[in-house]
Short mmCIF file of C-alpha atoms in Angstrom, two decimals:
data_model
loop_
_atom_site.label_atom_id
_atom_site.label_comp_id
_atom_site.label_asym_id
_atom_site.label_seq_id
_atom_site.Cartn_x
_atom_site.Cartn_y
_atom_site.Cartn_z
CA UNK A 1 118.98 75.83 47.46
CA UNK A 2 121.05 78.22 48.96
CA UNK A 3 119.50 79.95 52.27
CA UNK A 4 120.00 83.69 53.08
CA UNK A 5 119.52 85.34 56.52
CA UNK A 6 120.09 88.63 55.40
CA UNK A 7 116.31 88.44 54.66
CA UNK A 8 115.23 88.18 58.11
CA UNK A 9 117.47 91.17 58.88
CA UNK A 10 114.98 93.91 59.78
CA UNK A 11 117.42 95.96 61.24
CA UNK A 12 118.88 97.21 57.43
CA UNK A 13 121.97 99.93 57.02
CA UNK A 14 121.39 103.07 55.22
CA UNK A 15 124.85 103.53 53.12
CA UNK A 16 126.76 106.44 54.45
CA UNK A 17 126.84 107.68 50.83
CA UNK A 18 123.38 108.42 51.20
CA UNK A 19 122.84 109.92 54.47
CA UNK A 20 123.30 113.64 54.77
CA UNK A 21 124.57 115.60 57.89
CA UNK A 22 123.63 119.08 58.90
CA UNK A 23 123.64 121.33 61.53
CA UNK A 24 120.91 120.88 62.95
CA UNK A 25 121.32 117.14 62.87
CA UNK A 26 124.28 118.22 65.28
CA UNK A 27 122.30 120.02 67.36
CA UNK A 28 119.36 117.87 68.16
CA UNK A 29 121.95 114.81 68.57
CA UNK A 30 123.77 116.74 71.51
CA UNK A 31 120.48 117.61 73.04
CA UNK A 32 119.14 114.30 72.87
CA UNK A 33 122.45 113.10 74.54
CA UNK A 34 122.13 115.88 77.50
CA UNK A 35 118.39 114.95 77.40
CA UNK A 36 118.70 110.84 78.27
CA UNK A 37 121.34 111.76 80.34
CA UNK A 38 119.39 113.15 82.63
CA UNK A 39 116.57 111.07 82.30
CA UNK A 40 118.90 108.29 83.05
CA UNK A 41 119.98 109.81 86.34
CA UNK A 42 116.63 110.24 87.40
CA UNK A 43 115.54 106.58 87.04
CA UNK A 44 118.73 105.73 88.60
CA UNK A 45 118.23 107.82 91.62
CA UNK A 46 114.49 106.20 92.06
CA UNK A 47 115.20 102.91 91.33
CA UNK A 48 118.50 103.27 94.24
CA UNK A 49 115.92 104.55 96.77
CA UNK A 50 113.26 103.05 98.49
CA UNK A 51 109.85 104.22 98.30
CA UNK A 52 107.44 103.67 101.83
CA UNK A 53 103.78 101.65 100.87
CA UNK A 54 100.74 102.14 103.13
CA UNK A 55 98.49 99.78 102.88
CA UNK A 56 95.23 99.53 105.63
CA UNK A 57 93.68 96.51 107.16
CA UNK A 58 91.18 94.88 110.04
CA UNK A 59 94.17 92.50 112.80
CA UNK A 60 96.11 92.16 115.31
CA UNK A 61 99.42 92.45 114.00
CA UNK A 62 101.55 92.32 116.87
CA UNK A 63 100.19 88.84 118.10
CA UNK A 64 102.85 88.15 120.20
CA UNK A 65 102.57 90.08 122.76
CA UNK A 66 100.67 88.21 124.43
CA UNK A 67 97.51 91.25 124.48
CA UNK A 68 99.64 94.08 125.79
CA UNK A 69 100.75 97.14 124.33
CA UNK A 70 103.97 98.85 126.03
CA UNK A 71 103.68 102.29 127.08
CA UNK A 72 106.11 105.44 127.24
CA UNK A 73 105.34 108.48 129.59
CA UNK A 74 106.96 111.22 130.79
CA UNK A 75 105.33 114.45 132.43
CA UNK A 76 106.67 117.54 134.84
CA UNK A 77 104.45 118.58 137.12
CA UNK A 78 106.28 121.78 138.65
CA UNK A 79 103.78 122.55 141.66
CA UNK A 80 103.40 118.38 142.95
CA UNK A 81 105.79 117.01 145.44
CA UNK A 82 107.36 113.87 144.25
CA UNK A 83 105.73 111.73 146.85
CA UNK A 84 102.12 112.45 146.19
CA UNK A 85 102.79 111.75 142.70
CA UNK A 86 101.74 108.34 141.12
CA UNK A 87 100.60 106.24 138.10
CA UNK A 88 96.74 104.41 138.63
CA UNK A 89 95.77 101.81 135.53
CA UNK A 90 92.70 100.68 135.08
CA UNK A 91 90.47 98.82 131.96
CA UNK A 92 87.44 96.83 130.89
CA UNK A 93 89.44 93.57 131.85
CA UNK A 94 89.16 94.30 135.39
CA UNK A 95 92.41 95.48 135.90
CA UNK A 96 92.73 98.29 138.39
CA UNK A 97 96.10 99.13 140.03
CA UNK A 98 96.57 102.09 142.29
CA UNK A 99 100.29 103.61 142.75
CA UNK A 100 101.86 101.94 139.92
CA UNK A 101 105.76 101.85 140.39
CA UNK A 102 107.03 99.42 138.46
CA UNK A 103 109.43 100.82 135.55
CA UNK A 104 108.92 104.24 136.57
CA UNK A 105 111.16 107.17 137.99
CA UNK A 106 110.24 110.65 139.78
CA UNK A 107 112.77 113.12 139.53
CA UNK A 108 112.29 116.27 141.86
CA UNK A 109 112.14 120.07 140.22
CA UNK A 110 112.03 123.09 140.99
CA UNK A 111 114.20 122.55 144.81
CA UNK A 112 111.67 119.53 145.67
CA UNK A 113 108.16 121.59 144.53
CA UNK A 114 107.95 120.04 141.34
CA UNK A 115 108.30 116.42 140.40
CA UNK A 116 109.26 114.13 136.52
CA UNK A 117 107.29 111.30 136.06
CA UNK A 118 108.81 108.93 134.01
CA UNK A 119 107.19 105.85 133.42
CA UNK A 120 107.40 102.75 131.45
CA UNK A 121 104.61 100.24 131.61
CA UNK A 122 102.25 98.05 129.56
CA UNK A 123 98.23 97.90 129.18
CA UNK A 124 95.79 95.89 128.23
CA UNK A 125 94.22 95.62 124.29
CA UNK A 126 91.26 97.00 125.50
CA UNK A 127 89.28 100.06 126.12
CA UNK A 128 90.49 101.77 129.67
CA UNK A 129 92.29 104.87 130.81
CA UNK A 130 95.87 105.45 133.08
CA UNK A 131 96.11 108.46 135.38
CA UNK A 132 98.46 110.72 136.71
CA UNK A 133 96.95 111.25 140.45
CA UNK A 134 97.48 111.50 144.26
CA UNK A 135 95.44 108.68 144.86
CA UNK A 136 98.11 106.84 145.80
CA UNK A 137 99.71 109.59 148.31
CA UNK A 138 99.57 108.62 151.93
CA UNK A 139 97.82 111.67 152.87
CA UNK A 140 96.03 113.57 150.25
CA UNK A 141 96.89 117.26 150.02
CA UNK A 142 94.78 120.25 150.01
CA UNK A 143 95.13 122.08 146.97
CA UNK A 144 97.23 119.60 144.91
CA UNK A 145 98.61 121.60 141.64
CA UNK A 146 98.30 119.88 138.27
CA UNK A 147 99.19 122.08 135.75
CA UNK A 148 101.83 120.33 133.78
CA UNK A 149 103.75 119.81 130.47
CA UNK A 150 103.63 116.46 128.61
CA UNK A 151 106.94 115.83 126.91
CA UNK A 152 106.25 112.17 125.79
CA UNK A 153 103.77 109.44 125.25
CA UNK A 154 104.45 106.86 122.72
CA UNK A 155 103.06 103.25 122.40
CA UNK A 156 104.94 100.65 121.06
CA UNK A 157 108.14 100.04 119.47
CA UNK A 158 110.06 103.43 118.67
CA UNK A 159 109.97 104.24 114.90
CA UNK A 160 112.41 106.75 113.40
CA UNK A 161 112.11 106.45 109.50
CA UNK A 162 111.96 109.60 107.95
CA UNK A 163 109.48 108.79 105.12
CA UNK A 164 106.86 108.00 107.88
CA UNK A 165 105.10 110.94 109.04
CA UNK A 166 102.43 110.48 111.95
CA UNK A 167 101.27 111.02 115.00
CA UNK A 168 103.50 108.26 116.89
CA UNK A 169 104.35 110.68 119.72
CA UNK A 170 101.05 113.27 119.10
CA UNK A 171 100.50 115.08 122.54
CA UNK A 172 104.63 116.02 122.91
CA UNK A 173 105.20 119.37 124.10
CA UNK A 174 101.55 120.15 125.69
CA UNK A 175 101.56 122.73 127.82
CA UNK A 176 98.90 123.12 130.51
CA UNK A 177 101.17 125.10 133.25
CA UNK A 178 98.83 128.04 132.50
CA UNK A 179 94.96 126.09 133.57
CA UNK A 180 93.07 125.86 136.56
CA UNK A 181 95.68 124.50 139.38
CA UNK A 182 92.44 122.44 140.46
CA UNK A 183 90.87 121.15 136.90
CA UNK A 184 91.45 117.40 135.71
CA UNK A 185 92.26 116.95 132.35
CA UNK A 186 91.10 114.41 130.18
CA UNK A 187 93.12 113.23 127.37
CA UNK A 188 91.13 110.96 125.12
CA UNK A 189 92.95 108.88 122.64
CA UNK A 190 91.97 106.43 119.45
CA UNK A 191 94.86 104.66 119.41
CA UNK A 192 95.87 102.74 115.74
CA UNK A 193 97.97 100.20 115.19
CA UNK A 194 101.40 100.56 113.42
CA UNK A 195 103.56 98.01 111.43
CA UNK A 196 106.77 98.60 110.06
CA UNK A 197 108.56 96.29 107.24
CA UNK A 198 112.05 96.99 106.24
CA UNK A 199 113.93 95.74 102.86
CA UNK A 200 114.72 92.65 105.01
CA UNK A 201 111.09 91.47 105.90
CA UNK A 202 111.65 92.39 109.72
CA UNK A 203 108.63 94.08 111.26
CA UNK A 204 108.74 96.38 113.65
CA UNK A 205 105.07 97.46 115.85
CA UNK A 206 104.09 100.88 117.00
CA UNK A 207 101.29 102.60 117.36
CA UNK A 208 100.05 106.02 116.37
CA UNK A 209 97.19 107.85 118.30
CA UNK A 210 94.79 110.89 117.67
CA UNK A 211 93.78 112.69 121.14
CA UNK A 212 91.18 115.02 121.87
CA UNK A 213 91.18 116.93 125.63
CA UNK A 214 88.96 118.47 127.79
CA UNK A 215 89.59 120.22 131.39
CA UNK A 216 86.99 120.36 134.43
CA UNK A 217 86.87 120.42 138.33
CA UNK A 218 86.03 117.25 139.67
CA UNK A 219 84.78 116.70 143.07
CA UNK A 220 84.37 113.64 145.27
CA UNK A 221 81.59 111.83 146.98
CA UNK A 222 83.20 113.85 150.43
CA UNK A 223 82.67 117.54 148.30
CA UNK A 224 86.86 117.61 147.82
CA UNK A 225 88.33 118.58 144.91
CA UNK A 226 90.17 115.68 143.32
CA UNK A 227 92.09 116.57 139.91
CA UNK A 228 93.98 114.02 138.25
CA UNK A 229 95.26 113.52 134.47
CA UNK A 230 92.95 111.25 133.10
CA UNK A 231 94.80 108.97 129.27
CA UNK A 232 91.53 107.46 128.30
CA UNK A 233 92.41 105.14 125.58
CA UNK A 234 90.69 102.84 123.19
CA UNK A 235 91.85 100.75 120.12
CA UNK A 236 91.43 100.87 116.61
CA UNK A 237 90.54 97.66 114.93
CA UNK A 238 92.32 99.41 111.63
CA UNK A 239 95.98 98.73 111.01
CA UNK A 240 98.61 100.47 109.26
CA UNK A 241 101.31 99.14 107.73
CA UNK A 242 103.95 100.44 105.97
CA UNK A 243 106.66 98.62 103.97
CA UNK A 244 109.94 99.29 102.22
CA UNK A 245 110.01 98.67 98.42
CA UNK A 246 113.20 98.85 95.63
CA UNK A 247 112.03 99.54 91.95
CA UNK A 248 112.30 96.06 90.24
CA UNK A 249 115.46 95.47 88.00
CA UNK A 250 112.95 94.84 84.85
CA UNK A 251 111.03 97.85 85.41
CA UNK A 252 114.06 100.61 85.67
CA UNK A 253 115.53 98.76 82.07
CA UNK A 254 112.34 99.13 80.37
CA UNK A 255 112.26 102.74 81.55
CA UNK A 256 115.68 102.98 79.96
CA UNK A 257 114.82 101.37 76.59
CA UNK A 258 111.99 103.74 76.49
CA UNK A 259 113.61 106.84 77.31
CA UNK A 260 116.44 106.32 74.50
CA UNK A 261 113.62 104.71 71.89
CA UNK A 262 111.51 107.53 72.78
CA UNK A 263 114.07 110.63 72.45
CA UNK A 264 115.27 108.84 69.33
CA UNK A 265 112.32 108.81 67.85
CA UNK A 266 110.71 111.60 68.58
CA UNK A 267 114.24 113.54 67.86
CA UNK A 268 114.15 111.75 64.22
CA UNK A 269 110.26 113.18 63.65
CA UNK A 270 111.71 116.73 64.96
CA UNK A 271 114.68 116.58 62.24
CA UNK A 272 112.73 115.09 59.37
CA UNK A 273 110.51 117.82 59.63
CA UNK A 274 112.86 120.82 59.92
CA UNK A 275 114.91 119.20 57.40
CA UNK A 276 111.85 118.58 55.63
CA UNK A 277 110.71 122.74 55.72
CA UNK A 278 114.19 123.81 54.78
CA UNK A 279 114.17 121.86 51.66
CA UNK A 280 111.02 123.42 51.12
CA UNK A 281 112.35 126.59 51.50
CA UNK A 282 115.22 126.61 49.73
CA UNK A 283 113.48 125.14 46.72
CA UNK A 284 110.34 128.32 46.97
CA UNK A 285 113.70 130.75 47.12
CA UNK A 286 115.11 129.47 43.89
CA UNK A 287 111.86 129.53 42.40
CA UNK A 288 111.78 133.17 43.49
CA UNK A 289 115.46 133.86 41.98
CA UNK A 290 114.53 132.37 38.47
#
């Protein structure tokens, strides 16, 4: 009993003898050609980049950091001398520190009328609120000026990934030079946790932050007008994390195999049927003739 594998072979030759090219065979081949070509490039192109997942969830993802979240500031207040300037931080912990000075810098403007804050400090993971004030000065002035522009106030570790888009750094470039010398301002933010994940697995934390603001005179118990710039702050038990994905080997070879099977096929349907009509028509033109 002889045994033949050429039955199993379901994958048969037509003989050349009885195939038939035409024109518009030609045709159809070239554009399929041009066609997977550049279906091919696109896959290739998305499978070679990385695509950014968001995903939301209730933690703490930065748990080692032992319940504090690093802050970023820096503010110009044109009309405040440098030396009534300073940084007051205070939450539900109990914390409450006048004249903060740690981390921070004052640069003078404006020929010693104006004064930079920059300051970089940490709080606490809880609801409470940091202040730009002369509460610390040694003698409080009369009419102190707080009109001012913001130019940064992150949280966190500093993201730059240009696929993320939010509001890491949200009250950058406001302007308040034109307000009541004499209001206080009150900057309330929601601030929401931020994670990070490269190709690599490393995580990096941030934090992004909505704000709403309001401005009003504020007086104290002695009838004296006061103003500060008030960063009242709570947390968001939500976080958001993003993370860095590559399009799977297996999936962008499957998309391959279907792009040719499917321009193949479909392309055979398309010339089977026009070759299909012109048979037709030839044939109704000779009928026509005899």
């Amino acid at each position: 009993c002889r045994f033949s594998s050429f039955r199993f072979d379901i994958y048969r030759k037509v003989p050349k003898d009885l195939t038939q090219p035409t024109y518009t065979g030609a045709i159809i081949s070239v554009c399929c050609c041009l066609f997977i070509l550049f279906l091919f490039l696109s896959e290739l192109t998305g499978f070679i980049a990385t695509e950014i997942v968001n995903e939301l969830y209730v933690d703490d993802p930065d748990k080692d950091s032992g319940g504090k979240i690093e802050v970023n500031l820096n503010i110009s207040l044109p009309n405040l001398h440098c030396e009534l300037v300073g940084l007051d931080i205070q939450d539900e912990m109990g914390r409450h520190e006048v004249g903060h000075i740690d981390n921070s810098m004052k640069i003078p403007l404006n020929n010693g009328d104006g004064c930079r804050f920059e300051g970089h400090f940490s709080i606490n993971k809880v609801p409470g609120n940091f202040h730009v004030s002369t509460h610390s000065a040694t003698a409080q002035p009369q009419n102190p000026d707080m009109t001012h522009v913001i130019h940064k106030l992150s949280f966190g570790d500093k993201l730059q990934v240009h696929n993320v888009h939010g509001a890491f750094n949200a009250l950058e470039g406001a302007d308040k030079l034109s307000s009541n010398p004499l209001a206080s301002h009150d900057y309330i933010l929601k601030i929401v946790p931020t994670v990070y994940e490269d190709m690599s697995g490393k995580q990096r934390y941030s934090y992004q932050y909505t704000v709403a603001n309001k401005e009003y005179v504020a007086y104290s118990h002695t009838g004296r007008i006061i103003p500060a710039i008030w960063f009242r702050y709570d947390l968001s038990p939500i976080t958001v994390k993003y993370t860095e994905r590559r399009q799977p080997l297996y999936r962008f070879i499957t998309s391959i195999c279907a792009i040719i099977g499917g321009t193949f096929t479909v392309a055979g349907i398309l010339d089977s049927c026009i070759f299909t009509a012109s048979e037709a028509w030839k044939k109704i033109q000779l009928g026509k003739m005899q």
